[in-house]
Coordinates of C-alpha atoms in Angstrom, one line a residue:
M216 CA -95.2 -104.8 20.1
G217 CA -97.6 -103.7 22.7
T218 CA -97.7 -100.2 23.9
M219 CA -96.5 -99.0 27.9
D220 CA -100.4 -99.4 28.2
N221 CA -100.4 -103.5 27.9
I222 CA -97.3 -103.7 29.3
I223 CA -97.6 -101.9 32.3
E224 CA -101.2 -101.4 33.9
V225 CA -102.1 -98.4 35.8
S226 CA -104.3 -99.2 38.9
P227 CA -106.5 -96.2 39.7
L228 CA -105.3 -96.2 43.4
A229 CA -101.9 -95.3 42.9
D230 CA -102.1 -92.1 43.1
E231 CA -102.4 -93.7 47.4
R232 CA -99.6 -95.7 47.0
V233 CA -96.3 -95.3 48.3
A234 CA -94.1 -94.4 45.7
P235 CA -90.8 -96.3 45.0
M236 CA -87.7 -94.6 46.2
A237 CA -85.9 -92.7 42.9
P238 CA -82.0 -94.5 42.2
P239 CA -79.4 -92.7 43.5
L240 CA -77.9 -89.8 41.4
P241 CA -74.6 -91.1 39.8
G242 CA -72.6 -88.6 42.0
T243 CA -74.0 -90.0 45.0
A244 CA -74.0 -93.7 43.6
T245 CA -71.0 -95.9 45.2
S246 CA -69.6 -97.6 42.5
S247 CA -65.6 -98.3 41.2
Y248 CA -66.2 -95.7 38.6
N249 CA -64.4 -92.7 38.5
Q250 CA -66.9 -90.2 39.3
K251 CA -65.8 -86.7 39.7
G252 CA -64.8 -86.3 36.0
Y253 CA -62.8 -88.7 33.8
L254 CA -60.0 -88.0 31.4
M255 CA -61.0 -89.3 27.6
N256 CA -59.2 -88.4 24.7
G257 CA -56.5 -87.0 27.0
S258 CA -58.8 -83.8 28.5
Q259 CA -61.3 -83.7 31.6
Q260 CA -64.4 -84.1 30.6
R261 CA -67.5 -82.5 32.3
G262 CA -70.3 -84.8 34.1
Y263 CA -69.9 -88.4 34.9
C264 CA -68.8 -91.1 32.7
C265 CA -70.5 -94.3 33.7
V266 CA -67.5 -96.3 31.8
S267 CA -64.8 -98.9 34.1
T268 CA -61.4 -98.5 33.6
S269 CA -61.8 -102.1 33.3
T270 CA -64.0 -102.1 30.0
K271 CA -61.6 -99.3 28.6
E272 CA -58.8 -101.9 28.8
L273 CA -61.2 -104.3 28.0
W274 CA -61.7 -102.4 24.3
D275 CA -57.7 -102.3 23.8
R276 CA -57.4 -106.2 24.6
L277 CA -60.4 -106.3 22.3
F278 CA -58.2 -104.5 19.7
D279 CA -54.9 -105.9 20.6
E280 CA -55.7 -109.3 20.5
G281 CA -58.2 -109.3 17.1
Y282 CA -60.3 -111.5 18.9
R283 CA -62.6 -112.9 15.6
A284 CA -61.0 -109.7 14.0
D285 CA -63.1 -109.8 10.7
V286 CA -61.3 -107.2 9.2
S287 CA -57.8 -106.9 7.8
I288 CA -56.3 -103.8 7.4
N289 CA -53.7 -103.1 4.5
T290 CA -50.8 -100.5 5.6
D291 CA -47.8 -99.3 3.5
N292 CA -44.4 -101.5 3.7
G293 CA -46.9 -104.7 3.6
G294 CA -48.4 -104.0 7.6
T295 CA -51.5 -105.6 8.4
I296 CA -53.9 -104.8 11.3
Y297 CA -56.8 -106.8 11.9
A298 CA -59.9 -105.1 13.3
H299 CA -63.6 -105.2 14.2
S300 CA -66.1 -103.9 11.1
N301 CA -68.7 -103.4 13.4
I302 CA -66.9 -100.7 15.6
L303 CA -65.2 -99.3 12.5
G304 CA -68.3 -98.8 10.8
M305 CA -69.7 -97.4 13.9
A306 CA -67.0 -94.8 14.6
S307 CA -66.4 -93.7 10.6
P308 CA -69.3 -93.5 8.2
V309 CA -66.2 -93.5 5.3
I310 CA -64.5 -97.3 6.5
K311 CA -68.5 -98.2 6.9
G312 CA -68.5 -97.4 2.7
M313 CA -65.5 -98.9 2.4
L314 CA -66.0 -102.0 4.1
K315 CA -69.8 -102.4 2.3
K316 CA -67.5 -102.0 -1.0
S317 CA -65.5 -104.1 -0.4
K318 CA -64.5 -107.9 -1.3
R319 CA -65.4 -110.8 1.2
R320 CA -63.1 -113.4 1.2
G321 CA -64.6 -116.4 3.2
W322 CA -65.6 -114.7 6.6
Q323 CA -63.1 -111.3 6.5
R324 CA -63.1 -108.7 4.3
S325 CA -60.4 -106.8 3.3
I326 CA -59.8 -102.5 3.2
S327 CA -56.1 -100.8 2.9
I328 CA -55.0 -97.2 4.4
P329 CA -52.3 -96.3 2.4
G330 CA -49.7 -93.3 2.7
V331 CA -49.6 -92.8 6.5
P332 CA -46.8 -95.0 8.9
H333 CA -48.3 -98.1 9.5
D334 CA -48.1 -96.8 13.8
A335 CA -50.0 -94.4 13.4
V336 CA -52.8 -96.0 11.3
R337 CA -52.8 -98.7 14.1
A338 CA -52.8 -95.7 16.6
F339 CA -55.6 -94.5 15.0
I340 CA -57.7 -97.5 14.8
R341 CA -57.0 -98.1 18.4
F342 CA -58.7 -94.4 18.8
L343 CA -61.8 -96.0 17.6
Y344 CA -61.8 -98.7 19.8
S345 CA -61.4 -96.8 23.0
S346 CA -61.3 -92.8 22.2
C347 CA -57.9 -93.9 24.1
Y348 CA -54.3 -93.0 22.8
E349 CA -50.4 -93.3 24.0
K350 CA -48.6 -90.1 24.7
E351 CA -46.2 -91.0 22.6
D352 CA -48.0 -92.2 19.6
M353 CA -49.7 -88.2 19.9
E354 CA -46.1 -87.2 19.6
E355 CA -44.9 -88.6 16.8
F356 CA -47.5 -88.8 14.8
V357 CA -50.3 -86.3 15.2
L358 CA -50.1 -84.9 11.4
P359 CA -50.8 -88.5 10.2
L360 CA -53.3 -89.0 12.4
L361 CA -54.9 -85.7 12.0
V362 CA -54.8 -86.3 8.2
L363 CA -56.9 -89.6 8.9
S364 CA -59.3 -88.2 11.2
H365 CA -60.0 -85.5 8.9
A366 CA -60.4 -88.6 5.4
Y367 CA -61.8 -90.6 7.6
V368 CA -64.4 -88.5 8.9
V369 CA -63.6 -88.6 13.4
P370 CA -64.3 -85.9 14.6
E371 CA -63.6 -86.4 18.3
L372 CA -59.8 -87.5 16.9
K373 CA -59.5 -84.0 15.1
Q374 CA -60.0 -82.4 17.9
V375 CA -58.2 -84.2 19.8
C376 CA -55.1 -83.3 17.6
V377 CA -55.9 -79.4 17.1
Q378 CA -55.8 -79.8 21.5
Q379 CA -52.5 -81.6 21.0
L380 CA -50.4 -79.2 18.6
E381 CA -52.2 -76.1 20.7
Q382 CA -51.0 -76.9 24.0
G383 CA -47.3 -77.5 23.1
L384 CA -46.9 -79.8 19.9
L385 CA -46.9 -76.9 17.2
T386 CA -43.7 -75.1 16.1
I387 CA -42.1 -72.1 14.6
E388 CA -40.0 -74.4 12.7
N389 CA -43.2 -76.8 11.8
V390 CA -46.2 -74.0 11.5
I391 CA -46.1 -72.9 8.0
D392 CA -46.6 -77.2 7.3
I393 CA -49.2 -77.5 10.1
F394 CA -51.5 -74.0 8.8
Q395 CA -51.2 -76.0 4.8
L396 CA -52.8 -78.7 6.5
A397 CA -55.1 -77.4 8.7
L398 CA -56.1 -75.7 5.4
L399 CA -56.2 -78.8 3.3
C400 CA -58.1 -80.4 6.3
D401 CA -61.2 -78.1 7.1
A402 CA -60.2 -77.3 10.7
P403 CA -60.3 -73.8 11.1
R404 CA -58.9 -73.4 14.4
L405 CA -55.6 -74.4 13.8
S406 CA -55.7 -72.4 10.5
F407 CA -56.3 -69.7 13.1
I408 CA -53.7 -70.3 15.4
C409 CA -51.1 -71.0 12.7
H410 CA -52.1 -67.6 10.9
R411 CA -51.8 -65.8 14.4
M412 CA -48.2 -67.6 15.1
I413 CA -47.0 -66.5 11.6
L414 CA -47.7 -63.1 12.3
R415 CA -46.1 -62.4 15.0
N416 CA -43.2 -64.5 14.4
I417 CA -43.4 -64.0 10.3
K418 CA -39.4 -63.0 10.4
A419 CA -38.7 -66.7 12.0
V420 CA -41.0 -68.2 10.2
S421 CA -39.9 -66.6 7.3
A422 CA -36.7 -68.0 7.2
T423 CA -37.6 -72.2 7.6
E424 CA -37.6 -74.6 5.1
G425 CA -40.9 -75.2 5.8
W426 CA -41.9 -71.3 4.4
Q427 CA -39.1 -72.0 1.2
A428 CA -41.1 -75.2 0.6
M429 CA -44.1 -73.6 0.5
K430 CA -42.6 -70.9 -1.7
Q431 CA -41.8 -73.2 -4.1
S432 CA -45.3 -75.3 -4.3
H433 CA -48.0 -72.6 -3.0
P434 CA -46.5 -69.0 -4.1
I435 CA -50.0 -67.5 -4.0
L436 CA -50.5 -68.7 -0.2
E437 CA -46.3 -67.3 0.6
R438 CA -48.2 -63.6 -1.0
V439 CA -51.8 -64.3 0.7
L440 CA -49.3 -64.8 4.4
L441 CA -47.1 -61.8 3.6
Q442 CA -50.2 -59.5 2.7
S443 CA -51.9 -60.3 6.3
K444 CA -49.1 -59.3 8.0
I445 CA -48.9 -56.2 5.8
D446 CA -52.9 -55.6 6.7
E447 CA -52.1 -56.5 10.3
D448 CA -49.4 -53.8 10.7
N449 CA -51.5 -51.2 9.4
R450 CA -54.2 -52.5 11.8
Q451 CA -52.0 -52.3 14.6
K452 CA -50.9 -48.9 13.9
D453 CA -54.2 -47.9 13.4
R454 CA -55.0 -48.7 17.0
I455 CA -52.0 -46.8 17.8
R456 CA -53.0 -43.6 16.6
K457 CA -56.9 -44.4 17.8
I458 CA -55.2 -44.5 21.2
N459 CA -53.1 -41.6 20.7
E460 CA -56.2 -39.3 20.0
G461 CA -58.1 -40.9 22.5
K462 CA -55.3 -39.5 24.9
I463 CA -56.2 -36.3 23.3
Y464 CA -59.3 -35.2 23.2
L465 CA -59.2 -36.6 27.1
Q466 CA -56.6 -34.2 27.8
L467 CA -58.7 -31.5 26.0
Y468 CA -61.6 -32.8 28.2
E469 CA -59.5 -32.5 31.6
A470 CA -58.3 -29.1 30.3
M471 CA -62.0 -27.9 29.9
E472 CA -62.8 -29.0 33.3
A473 CA -59.6 -27.2 34.9
L474 CA -60.9 -23.7 33.0
V475 CA -64.1 -24.0 34.8
H476 CA -62.6 -25.3 37.7
I477 CA -60.0 -21.8 37.5
C478 CA -62.6 -19.6 36.5
R479 CA -66.2 -20.5 38.8
D480 CA -64.3 -21.6 42.2
G481 CA -60.6 -20.8 42.0
C482 CA -57.3 -23.0 42.6
R483 CA -54.5 -21.8 44.4
T484 CA -53.3 -18.6 43.3
I485 CA -55.4 -17.7 40.8
G486 CA -59.2 -17.5 40.1
P487 CA -61.9 -15.1 40.3
H488 CA -61.2 -11.4 41.1
D489 CA -63.9 -12.3 44.2
K490 CA -62.1 -15.3 45.3
D491 CA -60.4 -15.4 49.2
F492 CA -57.2 -17.7 48.9
K493 CA -56.5 -19.0 51.4
A494 CA -52.4 -19.6 53.0
N495 CA -53.2 -23.3 53.2
Q496 CA -54.3 -25.0 49.9
S497 CA -55.7 -28.9 50.0
P498 CA -53.9 -29.9 46.9
C499 CA -56.1 -29.7 43.6
D500 CA -57.9 -32.8 42.3
Y501 CA -57.6 -31.6 38.8
A502 CA -54.4 -32.4 36.9
A503 CA -54.5 -30.0 33.6
C504 CA -54.8 -27.1 36.5
K505 CA -51.0 -26.7 36.9
G506 CA -50.1 -26.2 33.1
L507 CA -53.6 -24.3 32.2
E508 CA -53.2 -21.9 35.0
L509 CA -49.2 -21.2 33.7
L510 CA -51.2 -20.3 30.1
V511 CA -54.5 -18.5 31.9
R512 CA -51.1 -16.1 33.2
H513 CA -49.7 -15.9 30.1
F514 CA -52.5 -15.1 28.4
A515 CA -53.1 -12.5 30.5
A516 CA -49.7 -11.3 30.6
C517 CA -48.8 -11.7 26.9
K518 CA -48.9 -8.1 24.7
L519 CA -49.4 -10.5 21.6
R520 CA -52.5 -12.6 22.4
V521 CA -54.1 -11.3 19.3
P522 CA -54.7 -14.3 17.6
G523 CA -51.9 -15.3 15.6
G524 CA -49.6 -13.2 17.4
C525 CA -48.2 -16.2 20.0
I526 CA -48.1 -20.0 19.9
H527 CA -49.5 -20.5 23.4
C528 CA -52.4 -17.4 23.5
K529 CA -53.3 -18.8 20.1
R530 CA -54.2 -22.2 22.4
M531 CA -55.5 -20.4 24.7
W532 CA -58.1 -18.6 22.1
Q533 CA -58.8 -22.3 21.4
L534 CA -59.4 -23.3 24.6
L535 CA -61.7 -20.6 24.9
E536 CA -63.6 -21.0 21.7
L537 CA -63.7 -25.0 22.9
H538 CA -65.3 -24.5 26.1
S539 CA -67.7 -22.0 24.8
R540 CA -69.2 -24.7 22.4
L541 CA -69.5 -27.0 25.1
C542 CA -71.0 -24.5 27.8
D543 CA -74.9 -25.4 28.8
N544 CA -75.4 -21.6 29.5
S545 CA -72.4 -18.7 28.3
D546 CA -75.4 -16.3 30.6
I547 CA -74.1 -17.1 33.7
C548 CA -70.7 -19.3 33.1
K549 CA -68.3 -17.1 34.6
V550 CA -65.1 -18.5 31.7
P551 CA -63.9 -14.9 30.1
L552 CA -65.5 -14.9 26.3
C553 CA -68.3 -17.4 26.3
R554 CA -71.0 -15.3 25.0
T555 CA -68.4 -13.7 22.7
F556 CA -67.3 -16.2 21.3
R557 CA -70.9 -17.9 21.3
E558 CA -72.3 -15.2 19.3
K559 CA -69.0 -16.0 16.9
I560 CA -70.4 -19.4 16.5
R561 CA -73.2 -18.4 14.3
R562 CA -71.6 -16.1 11.8
Q563 CA -69.1 -18.9 11.0
S564 CA -68.2 -20.0 7.9
K565 CA -69.6 -23.6 7.3
K566 CA -66.5 -25.3 6.8
D567 CA -65.0 -24.2 10.5
E568 CA -68.1 -25.2 12.2
I569 CA -68.3 -28.1 10.6
K570 CA -64.6 -28.9 12.2
W571 CA -65.3 -27.7 15.8
R572 CA -68.1 -30.0 15.2
I573 CA -66.8 -33.2 14.8
L574 CA -63.9 -32.2 17.7
V575 CA -66.8 -31.6 20.1
K576 CA -68.1 -35.2 19.3
K577 CA -64.2 -37.2 19.4
I578 CA -64.1 -34.8 23.2
L579 CA -67.9 -36.8 24.2
R580 CA -67.2 -40.0 23.0
T581 CA -63.7 -39.8 24.5
K582 CA -65.3 -39.0 28.1
T583 CA -68.5 -39.7 29.3
I584 CA -69.2 -36.9 31.2
A585 CA -73.1 -37.3 32.3
G586 CA -73.8 -35.1 35.4
A587 CA -71.3 -32.3 34.0
P588 CA -73.7 -29.7 34.0
F589 CA -72.2 -27.4 31.6
F590 CA -71.6 -29.9 29.3
S591 CA -75.4 -31.4 29.2
S592 CA -76.5 -29.1 26.0
A593 CA -73.4 -30.3 24.1
I594 CA -73.9 -33.8 24.8
A595 CA -77.6 -33.4 23.9
S596 CA -77.0 -31.8 20.1
S597 CA -74.2 -34.0 19.3
T598 CA -75.9 -37.1 19.8

């Protein structure tokens, strides 16, 4: 066979000639084919289908009528299905190998597909021809078809079976059986879906016949599922704990903002001594102000406000020390005792210092506080 140069003669004046019109794009061509996307394997596919409905019907007729079929497939209960070796061999590498090893009787070969119902084998072979299936066949034989798709390496059919199970054929009653089958048939997505469904409905699933059968035949798998449930519950508790901790750190951050707001700007009826309070003030934007205002008033009037003397005052002392660790400039800060606590930090034990640093880091991680001037140095030192 010659090269392209030998087949097509290129003229030196080709650049000066008018180029032929390009063929229309698939989306603009006028034909009887489905151009808006097509249903194949029961789902909408991307792109365009160049196969008309009549062509798919022709494949089904070829299978149904068995015209010039050269393979007989033996199934359970003495059933026989006739097919074409070329189509089977191209669709399944396993069947291709079986055909090579099978004995020829005249012009016909014979293979066997045992272990599943005759109608399931028929639906499987039909899929190899046209990639189509009947809805009733899929609902009735989805598990045998999943086994056949794995055994004879037909990934397209396996994907269809997984989709059908995921979209409604998977139930509480059959999830254990399908989970075990998914593990055997190397269907990771299906096994993940089953595993998630089992953990979410462990009480109902453990009461099914499938669970009892698994308990007898695969006790190790039962222990694995129960341990997975324990691990999942622990992870859920850990997530809830972290969420609650985050809320506490966020409240502490808001309290720090409110404390600075009260001591620097004043809020409603409390603030610095030089603050001129107006009769009609706009509502405060700081959610923590109301509770902190009550705490500050108690702290100012309490006779037992020494550390450890009063639980409310103890909380106020802790807030003041926490502020001092977040404050950017204690020399100009208007929060009481800010500079005092700064000096106390230098004399603090290493153990207490580590505890406070951990608290500060968690607060800063919980709330993005870039732009708050009295916290900028704390951010830089803790990162």
